[in-house]
GROMACS .gro file of C-alpha atoms in nm:
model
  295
    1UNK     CA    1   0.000   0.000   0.000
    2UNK     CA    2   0.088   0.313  -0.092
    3UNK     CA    3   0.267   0.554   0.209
    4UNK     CA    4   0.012   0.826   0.270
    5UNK     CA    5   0.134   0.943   0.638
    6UNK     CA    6   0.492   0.988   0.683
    7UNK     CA    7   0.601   1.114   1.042
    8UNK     CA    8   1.013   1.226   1.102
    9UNK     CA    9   1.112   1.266   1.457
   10UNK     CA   10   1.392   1.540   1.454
   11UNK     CA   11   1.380   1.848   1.263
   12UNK     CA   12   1.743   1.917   1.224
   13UNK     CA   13   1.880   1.929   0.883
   14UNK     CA   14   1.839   1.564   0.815
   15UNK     CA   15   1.560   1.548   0.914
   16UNK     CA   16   1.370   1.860   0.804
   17UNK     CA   17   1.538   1.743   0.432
   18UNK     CA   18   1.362   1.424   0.462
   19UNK     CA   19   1.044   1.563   0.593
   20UNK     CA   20   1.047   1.807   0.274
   21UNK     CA   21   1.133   1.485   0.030
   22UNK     CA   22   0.793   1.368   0.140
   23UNK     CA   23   0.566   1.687   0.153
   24UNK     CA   24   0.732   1.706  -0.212
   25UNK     CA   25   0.611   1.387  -0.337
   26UNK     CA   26   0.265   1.434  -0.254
   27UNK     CA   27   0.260   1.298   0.195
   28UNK     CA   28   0.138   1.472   0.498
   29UNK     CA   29   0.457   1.463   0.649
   30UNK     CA   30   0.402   1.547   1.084
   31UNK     CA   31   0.772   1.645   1.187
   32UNK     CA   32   0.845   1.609   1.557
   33UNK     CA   33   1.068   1.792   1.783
   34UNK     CA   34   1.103   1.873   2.115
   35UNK     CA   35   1.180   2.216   2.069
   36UNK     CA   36   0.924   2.464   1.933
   37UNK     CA   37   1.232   2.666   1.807
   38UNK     CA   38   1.392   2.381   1.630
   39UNK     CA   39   1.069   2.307   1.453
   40UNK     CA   40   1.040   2.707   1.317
   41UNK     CA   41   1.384   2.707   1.176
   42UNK     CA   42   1.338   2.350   1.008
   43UNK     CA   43   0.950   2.496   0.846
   44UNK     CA   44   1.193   2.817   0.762
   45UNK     CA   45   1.452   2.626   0.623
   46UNK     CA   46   1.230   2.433   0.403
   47UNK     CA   47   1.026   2.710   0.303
   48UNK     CA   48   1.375   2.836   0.181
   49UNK     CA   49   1.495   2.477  -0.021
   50UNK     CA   50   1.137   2.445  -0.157
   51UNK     CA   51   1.163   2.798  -0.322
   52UNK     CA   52   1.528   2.779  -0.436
   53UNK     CA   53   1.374   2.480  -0.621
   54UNK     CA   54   1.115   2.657  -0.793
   55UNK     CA   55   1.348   2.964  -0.878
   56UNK     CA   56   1.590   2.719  -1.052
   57UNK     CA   57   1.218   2.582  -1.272
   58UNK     CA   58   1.249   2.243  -1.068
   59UNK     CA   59   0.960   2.288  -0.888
   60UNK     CA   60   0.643   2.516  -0.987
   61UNK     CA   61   0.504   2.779  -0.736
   62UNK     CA   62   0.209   2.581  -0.735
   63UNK     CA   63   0.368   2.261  -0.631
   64UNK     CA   64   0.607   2.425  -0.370
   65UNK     CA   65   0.248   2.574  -0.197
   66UNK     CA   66   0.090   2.236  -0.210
   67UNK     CA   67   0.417   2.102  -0.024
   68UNK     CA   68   0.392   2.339   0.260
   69UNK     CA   69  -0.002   2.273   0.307
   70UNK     CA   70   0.095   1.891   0.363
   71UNK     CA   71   0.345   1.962   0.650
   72UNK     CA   72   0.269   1.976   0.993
   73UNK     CA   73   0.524   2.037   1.246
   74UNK     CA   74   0.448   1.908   1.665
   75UNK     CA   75   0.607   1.837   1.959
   76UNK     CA   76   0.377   1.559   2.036
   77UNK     CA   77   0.508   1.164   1.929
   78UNK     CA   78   0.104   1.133   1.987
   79UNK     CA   79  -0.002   1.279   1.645
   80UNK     CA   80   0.210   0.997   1.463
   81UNK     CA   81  -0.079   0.755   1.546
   82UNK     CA   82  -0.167   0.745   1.194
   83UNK     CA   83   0.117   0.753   0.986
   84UNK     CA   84   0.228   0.429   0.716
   85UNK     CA   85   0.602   0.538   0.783
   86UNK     CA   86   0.768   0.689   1.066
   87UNK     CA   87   1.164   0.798   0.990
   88UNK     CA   88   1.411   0.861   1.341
   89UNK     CA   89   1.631   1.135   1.228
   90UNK     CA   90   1.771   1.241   1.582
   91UNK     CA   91   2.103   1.219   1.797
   92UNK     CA   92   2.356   0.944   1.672
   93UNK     CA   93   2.329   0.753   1.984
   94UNK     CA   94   2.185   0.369   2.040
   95UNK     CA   95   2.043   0.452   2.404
   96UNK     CA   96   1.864   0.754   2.298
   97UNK     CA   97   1.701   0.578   1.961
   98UNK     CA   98   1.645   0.302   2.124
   99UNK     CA   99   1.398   0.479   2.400
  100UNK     CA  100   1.259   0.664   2.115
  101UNK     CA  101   1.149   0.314   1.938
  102UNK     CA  102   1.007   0.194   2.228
  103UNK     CA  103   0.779   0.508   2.223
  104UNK     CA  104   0.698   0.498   1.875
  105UNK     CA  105   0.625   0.115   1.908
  106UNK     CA  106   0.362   0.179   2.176
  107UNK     CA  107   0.187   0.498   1.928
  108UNK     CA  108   0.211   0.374   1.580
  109UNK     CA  109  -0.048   0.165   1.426
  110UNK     CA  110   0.046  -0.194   1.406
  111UNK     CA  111   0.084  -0.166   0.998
  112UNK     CA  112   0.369   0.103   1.059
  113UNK     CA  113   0.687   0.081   0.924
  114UNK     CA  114   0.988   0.203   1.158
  115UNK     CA  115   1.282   0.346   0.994
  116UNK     CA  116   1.611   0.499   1.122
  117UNK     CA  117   1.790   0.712   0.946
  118UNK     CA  118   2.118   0.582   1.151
  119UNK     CA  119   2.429   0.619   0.981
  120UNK     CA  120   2.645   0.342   1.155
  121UNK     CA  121   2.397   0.167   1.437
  122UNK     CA  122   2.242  -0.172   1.433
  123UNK     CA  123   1.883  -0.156   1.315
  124UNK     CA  124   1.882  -0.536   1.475
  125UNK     CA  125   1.966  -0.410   1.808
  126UNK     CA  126   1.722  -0.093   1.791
  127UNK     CA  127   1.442  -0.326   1.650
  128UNK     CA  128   1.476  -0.504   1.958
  129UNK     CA  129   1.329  -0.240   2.135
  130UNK     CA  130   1.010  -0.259   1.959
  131UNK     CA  131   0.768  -0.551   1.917
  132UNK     CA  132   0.797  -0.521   1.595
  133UNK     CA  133   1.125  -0.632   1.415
  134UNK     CA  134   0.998  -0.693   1.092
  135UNK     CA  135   0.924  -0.372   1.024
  136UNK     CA  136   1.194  -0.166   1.114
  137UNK     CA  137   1.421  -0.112   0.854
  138UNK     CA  138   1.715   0.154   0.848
  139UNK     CA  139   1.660   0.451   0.557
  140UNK     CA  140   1.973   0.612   0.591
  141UNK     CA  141   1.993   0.944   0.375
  142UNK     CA  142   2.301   1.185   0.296
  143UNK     CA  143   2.356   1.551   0.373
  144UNK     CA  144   2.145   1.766   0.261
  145UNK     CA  145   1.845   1.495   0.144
  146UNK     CA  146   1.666   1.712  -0.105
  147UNK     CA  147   1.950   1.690  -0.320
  148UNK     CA  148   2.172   1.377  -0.260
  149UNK     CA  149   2.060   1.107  -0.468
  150UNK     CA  150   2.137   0.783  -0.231
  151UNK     CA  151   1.936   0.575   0.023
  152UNK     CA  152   2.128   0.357   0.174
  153UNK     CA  153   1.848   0.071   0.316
  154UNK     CA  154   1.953  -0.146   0.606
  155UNK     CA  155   1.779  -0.461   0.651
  156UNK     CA  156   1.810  -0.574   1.047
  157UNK     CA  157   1.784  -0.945   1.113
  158UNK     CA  158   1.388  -0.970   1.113
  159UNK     CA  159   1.329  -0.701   0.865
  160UNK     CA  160   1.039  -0.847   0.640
  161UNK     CA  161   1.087  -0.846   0.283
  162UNK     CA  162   0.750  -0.684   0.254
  163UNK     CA  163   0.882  -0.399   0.475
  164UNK     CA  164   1.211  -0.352   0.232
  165UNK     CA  165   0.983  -0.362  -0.054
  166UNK     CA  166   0.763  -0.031   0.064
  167UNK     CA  167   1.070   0.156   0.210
  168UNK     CA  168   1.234   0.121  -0.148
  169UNK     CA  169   0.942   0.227  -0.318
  170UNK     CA  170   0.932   0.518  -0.073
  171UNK     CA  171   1.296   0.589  -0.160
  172UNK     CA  172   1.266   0.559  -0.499
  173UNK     CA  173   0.922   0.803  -0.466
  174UNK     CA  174   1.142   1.050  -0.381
  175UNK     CA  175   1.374   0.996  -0.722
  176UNK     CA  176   1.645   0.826  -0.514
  177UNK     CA  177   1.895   0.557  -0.614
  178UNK     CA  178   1.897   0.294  -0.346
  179UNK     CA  179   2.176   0.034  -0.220
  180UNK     CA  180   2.107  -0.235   0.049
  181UNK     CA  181   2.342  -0.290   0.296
  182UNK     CA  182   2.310  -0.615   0.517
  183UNK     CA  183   2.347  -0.482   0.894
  184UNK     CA  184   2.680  -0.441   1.012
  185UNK     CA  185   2.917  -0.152   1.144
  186UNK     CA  186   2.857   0.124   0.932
  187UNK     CA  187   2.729   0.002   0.639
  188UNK     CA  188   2.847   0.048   0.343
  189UNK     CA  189   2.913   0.452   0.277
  190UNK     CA  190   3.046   0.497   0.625
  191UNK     CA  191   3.226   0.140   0.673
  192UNK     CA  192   3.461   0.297   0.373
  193UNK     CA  193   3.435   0.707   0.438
  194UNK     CA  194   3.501   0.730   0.799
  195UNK     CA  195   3.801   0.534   0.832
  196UNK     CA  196   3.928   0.796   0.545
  197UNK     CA  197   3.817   1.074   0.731
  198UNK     CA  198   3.983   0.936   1.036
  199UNK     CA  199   4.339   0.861   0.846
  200UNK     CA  200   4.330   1.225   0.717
  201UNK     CA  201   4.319   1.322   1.088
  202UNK     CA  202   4.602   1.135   1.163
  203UNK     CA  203   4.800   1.285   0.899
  204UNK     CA  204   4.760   1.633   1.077
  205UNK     CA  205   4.803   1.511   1.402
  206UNK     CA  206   5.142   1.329   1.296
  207UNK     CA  207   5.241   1.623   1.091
  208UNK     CA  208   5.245   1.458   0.750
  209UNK     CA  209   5.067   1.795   0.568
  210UNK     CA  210   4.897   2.099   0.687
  211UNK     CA  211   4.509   2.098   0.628
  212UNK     CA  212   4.512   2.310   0.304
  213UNK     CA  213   4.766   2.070   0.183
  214UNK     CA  214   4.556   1.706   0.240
  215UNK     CA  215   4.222   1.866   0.121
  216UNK     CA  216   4.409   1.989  -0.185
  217UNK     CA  217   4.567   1.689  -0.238
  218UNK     CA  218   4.280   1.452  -0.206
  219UNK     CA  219   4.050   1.694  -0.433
  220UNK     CA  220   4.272   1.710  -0.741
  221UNK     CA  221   4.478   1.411  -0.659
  222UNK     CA  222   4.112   1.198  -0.660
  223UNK     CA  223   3.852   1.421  -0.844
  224UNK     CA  224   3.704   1.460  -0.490
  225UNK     CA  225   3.444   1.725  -0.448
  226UNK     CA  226   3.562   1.804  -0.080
  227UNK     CA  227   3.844   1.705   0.118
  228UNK     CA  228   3.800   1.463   0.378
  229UNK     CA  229   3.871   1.729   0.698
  230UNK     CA  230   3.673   1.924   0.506
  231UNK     CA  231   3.374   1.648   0.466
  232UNK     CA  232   3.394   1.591   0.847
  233UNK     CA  233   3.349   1.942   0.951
  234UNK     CA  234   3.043   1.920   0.734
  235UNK     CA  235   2.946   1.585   0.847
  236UNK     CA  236   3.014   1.715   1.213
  237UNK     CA  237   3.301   1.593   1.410
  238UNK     CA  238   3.098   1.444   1.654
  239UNK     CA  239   2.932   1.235   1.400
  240UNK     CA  240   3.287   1.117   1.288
  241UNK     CA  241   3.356   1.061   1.655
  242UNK     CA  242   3.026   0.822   1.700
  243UNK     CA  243   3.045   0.614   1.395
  244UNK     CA  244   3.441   0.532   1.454
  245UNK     CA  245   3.357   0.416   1.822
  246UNK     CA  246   3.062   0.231   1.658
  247UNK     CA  247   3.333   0.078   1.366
  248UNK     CA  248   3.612   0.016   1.665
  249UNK     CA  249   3.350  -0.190   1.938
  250UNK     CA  250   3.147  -0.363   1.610
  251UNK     CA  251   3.470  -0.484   1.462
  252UNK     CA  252   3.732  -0.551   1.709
  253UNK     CA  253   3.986  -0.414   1.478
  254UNK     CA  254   4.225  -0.133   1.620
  255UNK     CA  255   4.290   0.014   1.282
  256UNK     CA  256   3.914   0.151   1.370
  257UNK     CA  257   4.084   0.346   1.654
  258UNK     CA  258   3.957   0.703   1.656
  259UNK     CA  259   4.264   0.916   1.584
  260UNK     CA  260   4.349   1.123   1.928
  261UNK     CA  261   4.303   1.473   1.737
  262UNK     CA  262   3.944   1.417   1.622
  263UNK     CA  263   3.851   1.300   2.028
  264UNK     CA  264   4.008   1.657   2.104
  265UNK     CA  265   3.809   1.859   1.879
  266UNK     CA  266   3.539   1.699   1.973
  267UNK     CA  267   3.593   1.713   2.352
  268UNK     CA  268   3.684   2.070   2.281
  269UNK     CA  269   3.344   2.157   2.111
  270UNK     CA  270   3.492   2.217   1.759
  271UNK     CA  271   3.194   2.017   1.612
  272UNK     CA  272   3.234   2.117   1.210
  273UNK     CA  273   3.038   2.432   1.051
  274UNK     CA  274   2.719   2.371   1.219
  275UNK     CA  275   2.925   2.522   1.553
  276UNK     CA  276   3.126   2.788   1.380
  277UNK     CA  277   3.447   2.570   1.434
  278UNK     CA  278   3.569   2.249   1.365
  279UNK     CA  279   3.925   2.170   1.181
  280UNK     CA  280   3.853   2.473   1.010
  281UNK     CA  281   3.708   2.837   1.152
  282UNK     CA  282   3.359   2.936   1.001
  283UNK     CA  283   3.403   3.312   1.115
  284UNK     CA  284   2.975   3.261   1.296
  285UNK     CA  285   2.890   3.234   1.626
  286UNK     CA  286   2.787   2.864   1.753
  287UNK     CA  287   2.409   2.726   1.674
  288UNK     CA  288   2.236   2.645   1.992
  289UNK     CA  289   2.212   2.282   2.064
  290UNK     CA  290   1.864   2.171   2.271
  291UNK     CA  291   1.652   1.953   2.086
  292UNK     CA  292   1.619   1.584   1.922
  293UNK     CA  293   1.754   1.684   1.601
  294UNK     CA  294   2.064   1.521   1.495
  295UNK     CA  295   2.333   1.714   1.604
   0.00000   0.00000   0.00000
């Protein structure tokens, strides 16, 4: 059947892109945040990305109205009651997704689909929270959704083929290109990016090249569009951080060791552009950090 509810819990900028992905394509989307504040800047934000794709013809002003009519933002999990699909998009951390499946479990209809859009945690172990493994399914997206073309689907242990099946056809509702990953650490994007991202830090901290020099390098040297310290202070630093330790305790392998600088910027708050500093300096003052939305 045909998704005609979508809910996203967290209305940072994952998830306000994925909440706009399905107001788009023709759901009421209900996105959920703690924070009243949180939830203005996401409607702002994709008031903003809705019109920059109707200035560029992608999008008519008629179809970027309709899109705002079908989202609804809340801070009440309650209003998700009815929704076919409901996509996590908050704080990379098991404990805290794991207490928000076991809420969504109890609210959601017993047809709804439970995704995460986790970039590096088991969707077996989080499914475990819930009474209902077969349909949660990880629907991991990349930064910023409206315009990145992958979905990387995760299929736990008990995920139902029927439950891939809609989540694809969700995906590919959106115009995505989808790859399945089987659930282990990290997947497939971040199994092979962070560990990159990682080795680049431990070519500053050991001196190898300044910063300039190993974005530079890796951009022309590799037809990359960013440079991996680069990447990570766009990623977020503490995102790096989460999906090493998640790499290092899922594999065993001390190659997955998170490199000493990266635990220092991150201890030290220098969290990537969205705080203003991270390897590099942003010149803005730091974004306030309350609410559910991925950090």
């Amino acid at each position: 059947m045909e998704t005609k509810v979508m809910g996203v819990v967290g209305s940072g900028q994952m998830g306000s892109g994925i909440a706009q992905l399905g107001a788009v394509a023709g759901i009421e989307v209900w996105l959920v945040d703690t924070d009243s504040s949180a939830l203005s800047r996401a409607t702002k934000s994709i008031s903003n990305s809705i019109q920059r794709f109707v200035s560029k013809a992608q999008l008519s002003q008629e179809a970027g109205k309709d899109a705002m009519n079908r989202l609804k933002c809340t801070q009440d999990l309650e209003e998700l009651r009815d929704a076919d699909v409901i996509v996590e998009a908050i704080v990379e951390s098991e404990d805290v997704k794991k207490k928000l499946f076991l809420e969504l479990d109890r609210i959601a209809k017993v047809s709804a689909i439970l995704a995460s859009n986790t970039s590096s945690i088991s969707i077996t172990r989080l499914a475990s929270a819930t009474s209902r493994p077969h349909q949660v399914i990880g629907m991991h997206f990349f930064n910023p959704p409206p315009i990145m073309k992958l979905v990387e689907i995760v299929r736990g242990a008990d995920t139902s083929n029927d439950t891939f099946t809609k989540v694809k056809a969700l995906a590919e509702r959106f115009g995505k290109s989808v790859v399945c990953s089987q659930d282990f650490p990290g997947f497939i994007v971040n199994r092979i990016l962070m560990p990159m991202i990682n080795e680049a830090f431990f070519a500053l901290y050991t001196g190898v090249a300044a910063k300039e020099d190993i974005d530079t390098g890796m951009k022309l040297g590799l037809n990359q569009k960013m440079g991996p310290l680069e990447l990570a202070d766009f990623i977020g630093l503490d995102v790096c951080l989460s999906i090493m330790k998640v790499l290092h305790s899922g594999l065993g392998d001390p190659k997955y060791s998170p490199c000493p600088l990266l635990v220092q910027y991150v201890d030290a708050g220098r969290l990537g552009r969205k705080r203003g500093i991270g390897v590099y300096s942003y010149g803005k003052e730091p974004e306030p950090v309350k609410s559910l939305a991925r950090l």
